[in-house]
Amino acid sequence: MRSRVLVLPALVALVLLSLGGVARAAPCEQRSPTVFALNGETNLAMAACVTAKLRPTTTELVVDSPGGPSGVAMDIADRLARLGDLTIRVDGQCASSCANYFLPLGRRLLVGRQAIIMVHGGMDPAQVSKVAPSERASIQALADKQRA
């Protein structure tokens, strides 16, 4: 009887954990004609979502992202830069490529009470020569794009 009592809570916990993955937020969402949100890792899914859903009437960008690949973030930032006068609100976190490439686009920055912003340096052009030759061209392209 005791082994059944221990197994049942473990099964309930596994079911609850597996259900947690079902309700993931979309990588982006146009919440209103003026408010657009980015959620989760900066990746190709987010880039595709931005391309499909971003309205030119957006004046506020809400971000909660741990960041991701710099190249993808720069592509998303290029799309967002077309919006012009943008307020950026950090709800949760804006780290790495989120902070490096999205935050500079705003004229105003609103940071939630519990929000976290983590910024680090970009691509150091001096380091490109230290990359494996097979990777050098793509890394150089990222460094050039970052400087532009």
PDB file of C-alpha atoms in Angstrom:
ATOM      1  CA  MET A   1       0.000   0.000   0.000  1.00  0.00           C
ATOM      2  CA  ARG A   2       2.843   2.402   0.856  1.00  0.00           C
ATOM      3  CA  SER A   3       4.413   2.007  -2.618  1.00  0.00           C
ATOM      4  CA  ARG A   4       1.102   3.010  -4.267  1.00  0.00           C
ATOM      5  CA  VAL A   5       0.947   6.156  -2.136  1.00  0.00           C
ATOM      6  CA  LEU A   6       4.420   7.208  -3.339  1.00  0.00           C
ATOM      7  CA  VAL A   7       3.799   6.360  -6.997  1.00  0.00           C
ATOM      8  CA  LEU A   8       0.586   8.377  -7.351  1.00  0.00           C
ATOM      9  CA  PRO A   9       2.141  11.795  -6.509  1.00  0.00           C
ATOM     10  CA  ALA A  10       5.035  11.029  -8.844  1.00  0.00           C
ATOM     11  CA  LEU A  11       2.632  10.223 -11.695  1.00  0.00           C
ATOM     12  CA  VAL A  12       0.626  13.382 -11.046  1.00  0.00           C
ATOM     13  CA  ALA A  13       3.835  15.441 -11.105  1.00  0.00           C
ATOM     14  CA  LEU A  14       4.907  13.892 -14.434  1.00  0.00           C
ATOM     15  CA  VAL A  15       1.520  14.606 -15.996  1.00  0.00           C
ATOM     16  CA  LEU A  16       1.607  18.222 -14.805  1.00  0.00           C
ATOM     17  CA  LEU A  17       5.143  18.705 -16.118  1.00  0.00           C
ATOM     18  CA  SER A  18       4.238  17.285 -19.519  1.00  0.00           C
ATOM     19  CA  LEU A  19       1.183  19.556 -19.746  1.00  0.00           C
ATOM     20  CA  GLY A  20       3.345  22.585 -19.028  1.00  0.00           C
ATOM     21  CA  GLY A  21       5.010  22.241 -22.425  1.00  0.00           C
ATOM     22  CA  VAL A  22       1.667  22.309 -24.248  1.00  0.00           C
ATOM     23  CA  ALA A  23       0.784  25.864 -23.242  1.00  0.00           C
ATOM     24  CA  ARG A  24       3.910  27.628 -24.509  1.00  0.00           C
ATOM     25  CA  ALA A  25       3.517  31.205 -25.651  1.00  0.00           C
ATOM     26  CA  ALA A  26       3.865  31.994 -29.342  1.00  0.00           C
ATOM     27  CA  PRO A  27       7.230  33.566 -30.227  1.00  0.00           C
ATOM     28  CA  CYS A  28       5.414  36.793 -31.059  1.00  0.00           C
ATOM     29  CA  GLU A  29       1.986  38.326 -30.876  1.00  0.00           C
ATOM     30  CA  GLN A  30       0.324  41.535 -32.064  1.00  0.00           C
ATOM     31  CA  ARG A  31      -1.624  42.288 -28.860  1.00  0.00           C
ATOM     32  CA  SER A  32      -3.290  45.386 -30.259  1.00  0.00           C
ATOM     33  CA  PRO A  33      -2.741  47.628 -33.288  1.00  0.00           C
ATOM     34  CA  THR A  34       0.011  49.430 -31.338  1.00  0.00           C
ATOM     35  CA  VAL A  35       1.466  46.720 -29.029  1.00  0.00           C
ATOM     36  CA  PHE A  36       3.642  43.859 -30.287  1.00  0.00           C
ATOM     37  CA  ALA A  37       5.249  41.211 -28.034  1.00  0.00           C
ATOM     38  CA  LEU A  38       8.304  38.980 -28.439  1.00  0.00           C
ATOM     39  CA  ASN A  39       8.404  35.897 -26.179  1.00  0.00           C
ATOM     40  CA  GLY A  40      11.111  33.284 -25.761  1.00  0.00           C
ATOM     41  CA  GLU A  41      14.349  32.535 -27.563  1.00  0.00           C
ATOM     42  CA  THR A  42      15.398  34.772 -30.432  1.00  0.00           C
ATOM     43  CA  ASN A  43      15.388  32.165 -33.184  1.00  0.00           C
ATOM     44  CA  LEU A  44      14.104  31.438 -36.700  1.00  0.00           C
ATOM     45  CA  ALA A  45      10.580  30.764 -35.413  1.00  0.00           C
ATOM     46  CA  MET A  46      10.508  34.223 -33.832  1.00  0.00           C
ATOM     47  CA  ALA A  47      11.851  35.797 -37.039  1.00  0.00           C
ATOM     48  CA  ALA A  48       9.153  34.096 -39.118  1.00  0.00           C
ATOM     49  CA  CYS A  49       6.506  35.162 -36.615  1.00  0.00           C
ATOM     50  CA  VAL A  50       7.664  38.801 -36.755  1.00  0.00           C
ATOM     51  CA  THR A  51       7.577  38.731 -40.563  1.00  0.00           C
ATOM     52  CA  ALA A  52       4.052  37.327 -40.533  1.00  0.00           C
ATOM     53  CA  LYS A  53       2.462  39.338 -37.716  1.00  0.00           C
ATOM     54  CA  LEU A  54       4.210  42.682 -37.138  1.00  0.00           C
ATOM     55  CA  ARG A  55       1.953  45.627 -38.045  1.00  0.00           C
ATOM     56  CA  PRO A  56       3.409  48.973 -39.130  1.00  0.00           C
ATOM     57  CA  THR A  57       1.126  50.661 -36.556  1.00  0.00           C
ATOM     58  CA  THR A  58       3.185  49.193 -33.684  1.00  0.00           C
ATOM     59  CA  THR A  59       4.530  51.818 -31.260  1.00  0.00           C
ATOM     60  CA  GLU A  60       5.292  49.579 -28.256  1.00  0.00           C
ATOM     61  CA  LEU A  61       7.389  46.414 -28.184  1.00  0.00           C
ATOM     62  CA  VAL A  62       7.063  44.136 -25.145  1.00  0.00           C
ATOM     63  CA  VAL A  63       9.974  41.704 -24.751  1.00  0.00           C
ATOM     64  CA  ASP A  64      10.640  38.655 -22.595  1.00  0.00           C
ATOM     65  CA  SER A  65      13.573  36.827 -24.152  1.00  0.00           C
ATOM     66  CA  PRO A  66      16.782  35.093 -23.075  1.00  0.00           C
ATOM     67  CA  GLY A  67      18.264  36.015 -26.463  1.00  0.00           C
ATOM     68  CA  GLY A  68      19.626  33.652 -29.076  1.00  0.00           C
ATOM     69  CA  PRO A  69      21.716  33.696 -32.245  1.00  0.00           C
ATOM     70  CA  SER A  70      23.015  37.176 -33.103  1.00  0.00           C
ATOM     71  CA  GLY A  71      22.368  36.898 -36.838  1.00  0.00           C
ATOM     72  CA  VAL A  72      18.688  36.118 -36.320  1.00  0.00           C
ATOM     73  CA  ALA A  73      18.363  38.908 -33.748  1.00  0.00           C
ATOM     74  CA  MET A  74      19.908  41.396 -36.183  1.00  0.00           C
ATOM     75  CA  ASP A  75      17.431  40.328 -38.886  1.00  0.00           C
ATOM     76  CA  ILE A  76      14.515  40.831 -36.472  1.00  0.00           C
ATOM     77  CA  ALA A  77      15.981  44.189 -35.377  1.00  0.00           C
ATOM     78  CA  ASP A  78      16.110  45.279 -39.034  1.00  0.00           C
ATOM     79  CA  ARG A  79      12.354  44.663 -39.298  1.00  0.00           C
ATOM     80  CA  LEU A  80      11.631  46.405 -35.998  1.00  0.00           C
ATOM     81  CA  ALA A  81      13.803  49.427 -36.890  1.00  0.00           C
ATOM     82  CA  ARG A  82      11.347  50.360 -39.646  1.00  0.00           C
ATOM     83  CA  LEU A  83       8.765  51.209 -36.982  1.00  0.00           C
ATOM     84  CA  GLY A  84      10.496  54.439 -35.944  1.00  0.00           C
ATOM     85  CA  ASP A  85       9.271  55.943 -32.644  1.00  0.00           C
ATOM     86  CA  LEU A  86       9.214  52.831 -30.460  1.00  0.00           C
ATOM     87  CA  THR A  87       8.711  52.304 -26.739  1.00  0.00           C
ATOM     88  CA  ILE A  88      10.238  49.072 -25.465  1.00  0.00           C
ATOM     89  CA  ARG A  89       8.905  47.419 -22.319  1.00  0.00           C
ATOM     90  CA  VAL A  90      10.864  44.596 -20.684  1.00  0.00           C
ATOM     91  CA  ASP A  91       8.584  42.111 -18.929  1.00  0.00           C
ATOM     92  CA  GLY A  92      10.614  39.246 -17.483  1.00  0.00           C
ATOM     93  CA  GLN A  93      14.012  39.346 -19.143  1.00  0.00           C
ATOM     94  CA  CYS A  94      15.853  40.753 -22.101  1.00  0.00           C
ATOM     95  CA  ALA A  95      19.255  39.121 -22.306  1.00  0.00           C
ATOM     96  CA  SER A  96      22.082  38.657 -24.759  1.00  0.00           C
ATOM     97  CA  SER A  97      20.952  39.328 -28.352  1.00  0.00           C
ATOM     98  CA  CYS A  98      17.625  40.713 -27.104  1.00  0.00           C
ATOM     99  CA  ALA A  99      19.427  43.410 -25.106  1.00  0.00           C
ATOM    100  CA  ASN A 100      22.173  43.974 -27.683  1.00  0.00           C
ATOM    101  CA  TYR A 101      19.914  44.417 -30.726  1.00  0.00           C
ATOM    102  CA  PHE A 102      16.322  45.176 -29.623  1.00  0.00           C
ATOM    103  CA  LEU A 103      16.763  47.639 -26.751  1.00  0.00           C
ATOM    104  CA  PRO A 104      18.763  50.205 -28.777  1.00  0.00           C
ATOM    105  CA  LEU A 105      15.782  50.546 -31.147  1.00  0.00           C
ATOM    106  CA  GLY A 106      13.603  52.249 -28.538  1.00  0.00           C
ATOM    107  CA  ARG A 107      13.223  55.940 -27.851  1.00  0.00           C
ATOM    108  CA  ARG A 108      11.829  54.987 -24.432  1.00  0.00           C
ATOM    109  CA  LEU A 109      12.617  51.988 -22.269  1.00  0.00           C
ATOM    110  CA  LEU A 110      10.201  50.758 -19.594  1.00  0.00           C
ATOM    111  CA  VAL A 111      11.565  48.087 -17.266  1.00  0.00           C
ATOM    112  CA  GLY A 112       9.224  46.009 -15.103  1.00  0.00           C
ATOM    113  CA  ARG A 113       9.813  45.862 -11.384  1.00  0.00           C
ATOM    114  CA  GLN A 114      11.114  42.267 -11.518  1.00  0.00           C
ATOM    115  CA  ALA A 115      12.635  42.510 -15.021  1.00  0.00           C
ATOM    116  CA  ILE A 116      16.220  41.566 -15.824  1.00  0.00           C
ATOM    117  CA  ILE A 117      18.371  43.077 -18.573  1.00  0.00           C
ATOM    118  CA  MET A 118      21.661  41.340 -19.360  1.00  0.00           C
ATOM    119  CA  VAL A 119      24.008  42.994 -21.851  1.00  0.00           C
ATOM    120  CA  HIS A 120      27.334  41.679 -23.038  1.00  0.00           C
ATOM    121  CA  GLY A 121      29.822  42.675 -25.692  1.00  0.00           C
ATOM    122  CA  GLY A 122      29.347  42.081 -29.369  1.00  0.00           C
ATOM    123  CA  MET A 123      31.567  40.417 -31.914  1.00  0.00           C
ATOM    124  CA  ASP A 124      35.188  41.489 -31.521  1.00  0.00           C
ATOM    125  CA  PRO A 125      36.614  41.889 -35.047  1.00  0.00           C
ATOM    126  CA  ALA A 126      40.085  40.948 -33.758  1.00  0.00           C
ATOM    127  CA  GLN A 127      38.753  37.528 -32.812  1.00  0.00           C
ATOM    128  CA  VAL A 128      37.563  36.677 -36.344  1.00  0.00           C
ATOM    129  CA  SER A 129      41.075  35.625 -37.364  1.00  0.00           C
ATOM    130  CA  LYS A 130      41.103  33.092 -34.509  1.00  0.00           C
ATOM    131  CA  VAL A 131      38.021  31.252 -35.774  1.00  0.00           C
ATOM    132  CA  ALA A 132      38.408  28.011 -37.714  1.00  0.00           C
ATOM    133  CA  PRO A 133      38.883  28.729 -41.445  1.00  0.00           C
ATOM    134  CA  SER A 134      35.671  26.870 -42.326  1.00  0.00           C
ATOM    135  CA  GLU A 135      33.681  29.239 -40.067  1.00  0.00           C
ATOM    136  CA  ARG A 136      35.569  32.467 -40.785  1.00  0.00           C
ATOM    137  CA  ALA A 137      33.416  33.811 -43.647  1.00  0.00           C
ATOM    138  CA  SER A 138      30.139  33.508 -41.725  1.00  0.00           C
ATOM    139  CA  ILE A 139      31.653  35.010 -38.560  1.00  0.00           C
ATOM    140  CA  GLN A 140      33.171  37.881 -40.568  1.00  0.00           C
ATOM    141  CA  ALA A 141      29.749  38.551 -42.138  1.00  0.00           C
ATOM    142  CA  LEU A 142      28.203  38.793 -38.656  1.00  0.00           C
ATOM    143  CA  ALA A 143      30.941  41.150 -37.478  1.00  0.00           C
ATOM    144  CA  ASP A 144      30.477  43.340 -40.573  1.00  0.00           C
ATOM    145  CA  LYS A 145      26.697  43.409 -40.126  1.00  0.00           C
ATOM    146  CA  GLN A 146      27.065  44.330 -36.465  1.00  0.00           C
ATOM    147  CA  ARG A 147      29.322  47.289 -37.331  1.00  0.00           C
ATOM    148  CA  ALA A 148      26.896  48.600 -39.988  1.00  0.00           C
TER     149      ALA A 148
END
